[in-house]
Amino acid sequence: YELDILKLAQRYTKRWAEQLPKDGPPIELYVVGIHGGWIEEDVMDACPRIRLTACDVNPNANSAIQRLLAKFPDRVAFHKVEAHHCDWTPPGRANTYDVVFCFEVIEHVPDDVRMVEEFLSLLKPGGELLLSTPIAEYWVAPDATKRHHWHQHVRAYQPEQLWELLWSHGFRGDI
């Protein structure tokens, strides 16, 4: 399931990047959970204005970062998250980013409220958050998060729950 969602996110974000004007100031993109880096590579190929800062707790993300650094040496930075999924904001980078991508990550984070607050602090006024997470009824039994972590998920969202979390922090838009 998760890989299918990431493929959809890759197609959507590539189309998004292809529609951006090729000239103009840099577009600052912050990515939480870089996975294989393929989404980021596609959007950076599609729009040379995109500058990427990525963060991840997974040591396997290093190979994706190294590949992106080799291909886009002046357009990629990495922020290593260490404090138990709680230090998402690079120091001094509040109100810096035009867009935040967070695909299939928020369900792994113990403090989802703090994470959404961090997203809000990272974004410039009018910035965009593109986020995905598995829908609860499609991946677990109703009490699964009480019994065990499913692929290290610490929670399962119903669409209304995710919408309420985002809406309560000032995010508006489509789900």
Tab-separated table of C-alpha atoms in Angstrom:
chain	number	residue	atom	x	y	z
A	1	TYR	CA	0.000	0.000	0.000
A	2	GLU	CA	2.624	2.555	1.031
A	3	LEU	CA	4.647	2.198	-2.173
A	4	ASP	CA	1.530	2.731	-4.288
A	5	ILE	CA	0.808	5.968	-2.423
A	6	LEU	CA	4.395	7.102	-2.955
A	7	LYS	CA	4.057	6.424	-6.692
A	8	LEU	CA	0.906	8.557	-6.761
A	9	ALA	CA	2.707	11.292	-4.820
A	10	GLN	CA	5.577	11.107	-7.300
A	11	ARG	CA	3.252	11.582	-10.281
A	12	TYR	CA	1.338	14.410	-8.592
A	13	THR	CA	4.428	16.314	-7.441
A	14	LYS	CA	6.141	15.953	-10.812
A	15	ARG	CA	3.086	17.484	-12.525
A	16	TRP	CA	3.058	20.210	-9.876
A	17	ALA	CA	6.726	21.026	-10.537
A	18	GLU	CA	6.305	20.948	-14.319
A	19	GLN	CA	3.659	23.681	-14.042
A	20	LEU	CA	5.921	26.046	-12.111
A	21	PRO	CA	7.492	28.914	-14.079
A	22	LYS	CA	11.078	28.048	-15.024
A	23	ASP	CA	12.325	31.571	-14.252
A	24	GLY	CA	12.106	33.464	-10.984
A	25	PRO	CA	13.415	33.226	-7.448
A	26	PRO	CA	14.264	29.866	-5.910
A	27	ILE	CA	11.435	27.720	-4.619
A	28	GLU	CA	12.421	26.370	-1.213
A	29	LEU	CA	11.203	22.803	-0.646
A	30	TYR	CA	11.466	21.009	2.696
A	31	VAL	CA	10.955	17.244	2.650
A	32	VAL	CA	10.260	15.179	5.750
A	33	GLY	CA	11.082	11.530	5.049
A	34	ILE	CA	12.988	11.342	1.792
A	35	HIS	CA	12.455	7.587	1.273
A	36	GLY	CA	14.385	6.756	-1.941
A	37	GLY	CA	14.639	10.371	-3.116
A	38	TRP	CA	12.836	9.663	-6.390
A	39	ILE	CA	10.037	12.171	-5.775
A	40	GLU	CA	12.580	14.882	-5.015
A	41	GLU	CA	14.705	14.032	-8.047
A	42	ASP	CA	11.675	14.251	-10.334
A	43	VAL	CA	10.577	17.661	-9.057
A	44	MET	CA	14.114	19.032	-9.207
A	45	ASP	CA	14.505	17.761	-12.777
A	46	ALA	CA	11.152	19.343	-13.691
A	47	CYS	CA	11.912	22.771	-12.196
A	48	PRO	CA	15.456	24.126	-11.856
A	49	ARG	CA	14.250	26.745	-9.354
A	50	ILE	CA	13.592	24.155	-6.645
A	51	ARG	CA	16.100	24.016	-3.806
A	52	LEU	CA	15.701	21.061	-1.474
A	53	THR	CA	16.289	20.606	2.214
A	54	ALA	CA	15.492	17.065	3.310
A	55	CYS	CA	15.326	15.442	6.711
A	56	ASP	CA	14.988	11.855	7.817
A	57	VAL	CA	15.683	9.623	10.810
A	58	ASN	CA	16.331	6.571	8.655
A	59	PRO	CA	20.044	5.885	8.052
A	60	ASN	CA	19.099	4.392	4.665
A	61	ALA	CA	18.141	7.902	3.520
A	62	ASN	CA	21.850	8.692	3.271
A	63	SER	CA	22.198	6.976	-0.119
A	64	ALA	CA	19.288	9.016	-1.525
A	65	ILE	CA	20.807	12.240	-0.193
A	66	GLN	CA	24.227	11.368	-1.624
A	67	ARG	CA	22.681	10.654	-5.032
A	68	LEU	CA	20.793	13.968	-4.991
A	69	LEU	CA	23.869	15.892	-3.812
A	70	ALA	CA	25.883	14.433	-6.689
A	71	LYS	CA	23.234	15.382	-9.252
A	72	PHE	CA	22.242	18.790	-7.779
A	73	PRO	CA	25.293	19.905	-5.738
A	74	ASP	CA	24.167	23.515	-5.250
A	75	ARG	CA	20.485	22.757	-4.648
A	76	VAL	CA	20.424	20.100	-1.881
A	77	ALA	CA	20.891	20.262	1.875
A	78	PHE	CA	20.200	17.687	4.597
A	79	HIS	CA	18.952	18.136	8.154
A	80	LYS	CA	19.483	15.055	10.284
A	81	VAL	CA	16.651	14.421	12.724
A	82	GLU	CA	17.939	12.838	15.908
A	83	ALA	CA	15.780	13.665	18.914
A	84	HIS	CA	13.163	10.912	18.719
A	85	HIS	CA	11.353	12.408	15.716
A	86	CYS	CA	11.074	15.781	17.448
A	87	ASP	CA	13.635	18.148	15.911
A	88	TRP	CA	12.162	18.627	12.453
A	89	THR	CA	12.939	22.336	12.155
A	90	PRO	CA	16.520	23.208	11.248
A	91	PRO	CA	17.765	26.019	13.513
A	92	GLY	CA	17.125	29.471	12.087
A	93	ARG	CA	14.930	28.229	9.221
A	94	ALA	CA	11.458	29.311	10.366
A	95	ASN	CA	9.359	30.981	7.631
A	96	THR	CA	11.843	29.818	4.996
A	97	TYR	CA	10.033	27.254	2.855
A	98	ASP	CA	7.498	27.647	0.076
A	99	VAL	CA	6.464	23.988	0.217
A	100	VAL	CA	6.747	21.078	2.651
A	101	PHE	CA	6.360	17.481	1.461
A	102	CYS	CA	5.530	14.849	4.078
A	103	PHE	CA	4.514	11.566	2.464
A	104	GLU	CA	3.794	8.497	4.611
A	105	VAL	CA	5.638	9.829	7.684
A	106	ILE	CA	3.247	11.492	10.146
A	107	GLU	CA	1.799	8.140	11.246
A	108	HIS	CA	5.280	7.185	12.541
A	109	VAL	CA	5.790	10.300	14.688
A	110	PRO	CA	4.894	10.119	18.388
A	111	ASP	CA	3.899	13.800	18.645
A	112	ASP	CA	1.898	14.569	15.507
A	113	VAL	CA	0.631	17.876	16.927
A	114	ARG	CA	4.173	19.128	17.403
A	115	MET	CA	5.063	17.968	13.896
A	116	VAL	CA	2.191	19.957	12.371
A	117	GLU	CA	3.258	22.979	14.418
A	118	GLU	CA	6.775	22.551	13.027
A	119	PHE	CA	5.394	22.460	9.475
A	120	LEU	CA	3.546	25.694	10.141
A	121	SER	CA	6.694	27.361	11.485
A	122	LEU	CA	8.783	26.221	8.495
A	123	LEU	CA	6.403	27.573	5.856
A	124	LYS	CA	6.393	31.110	4.560
A	125	PRO	CA	2.992	32.810	4.747
A	126	GLY	CA	0.877	31.250	2.001
A	127	GLY	CA	3.160	28.203	1.815
A	128	GLU	CA	1.840	24.748	0.935
A	129	LEU	CA	1.906	21.440	2.788
A	130	LEU	CA	1.591	18.274	0.687
A	131	LEU	CA	1.001	15.375	3.058
A	132	SER	CA	-0.152	11.777	2.813
A	133	THR	CA	-0.770	9.038	5.337
A	134	PRO	CA	-2.498	5.658	5.173
A	135	ILE	CA	-6.224	5.702	5.893
A	136	ALA	CA	-6.847	3.646	9.018
A	137	GLU	CA	-9.496	1.268	7.733
A	138	TYR	CA	-7.310	0.201	4.815
A	139	TRP	CA	-4.322	-1.022	6.770
A	140	VAL	CA	-5.230	-2.097	10.295
A	141	ALA	CA	-7.915	-3.554	12.487
A	142	PRO	CA	-9.489	-0.856	14.684
A	143	ASP	CA	-7.431	-1.700	17.778
A	144	ALA	CA	-4.111	-2.538	16.076
A	145	THR	CA	-2.257	0.548	17.302
A	146	LYS	CA	-3.118	-0.472	20.860
A	147	ARG	CA	-1.746	-3.994	20.341
A	148	HIS	CA	1.368	-3.336	18.266
A	149	HIS	CA	2.929	-0.954	15.786
A	150	TRP	CA	2.122	-1.726	12.177
A	151	HIS	CA	5.310	-1.023	10.195
A	152	GLN	CA	6.339	1.181	13.109
A	153	HIS	CA	3.167	3.262	12.848
A	154	VAL	CA	2.156	4.798	16.159
A	155	ARG	CA	-1.298	5.907	15.023
A	156	ALA	CA	-3.912	5.429	12.359
A	157	TYR	CA	-5.906	8.338	10.969
A	158	GLN	CA	-9.421	8.563	9.682
A	159	PRO	CA	-9.665	11.371	7.089
A	160	GLU	CA	-11.714	13.521	9.484
A	161	GLN	CA	-9.058	13.195	12.204
A	162	LEU	CA	-6.257	14.310	9.921
A	163	TRP	CA	-8.360	17.157	8.559
A	164	GLU	CA	-9.169	18.330	12.112
A	165	LEU	CA	-5.483	18.237	13.087
A	166	LEU	CA	-4.479	20.320	10.070
A	167	TRP	CA	-7.481	22.684	10.234
A	168	SER	CA	-6.899	23.397	13.940
A	169	HIS	CA	-3.419	24.649	13.047
A	170	GLY	CA	-4.567	26.966	10.287
A	171	PHE	CA	-4.050	24.798	7.225
A	172	ARG	CA	-6.726	25.176	4.567
A	173	GLY	CA	-7.205	23.352	1.314
A	174	ASP	CA	-8.127	19.966	-0.032
A	175	ILE	CA	-7.717	16.505	1.357
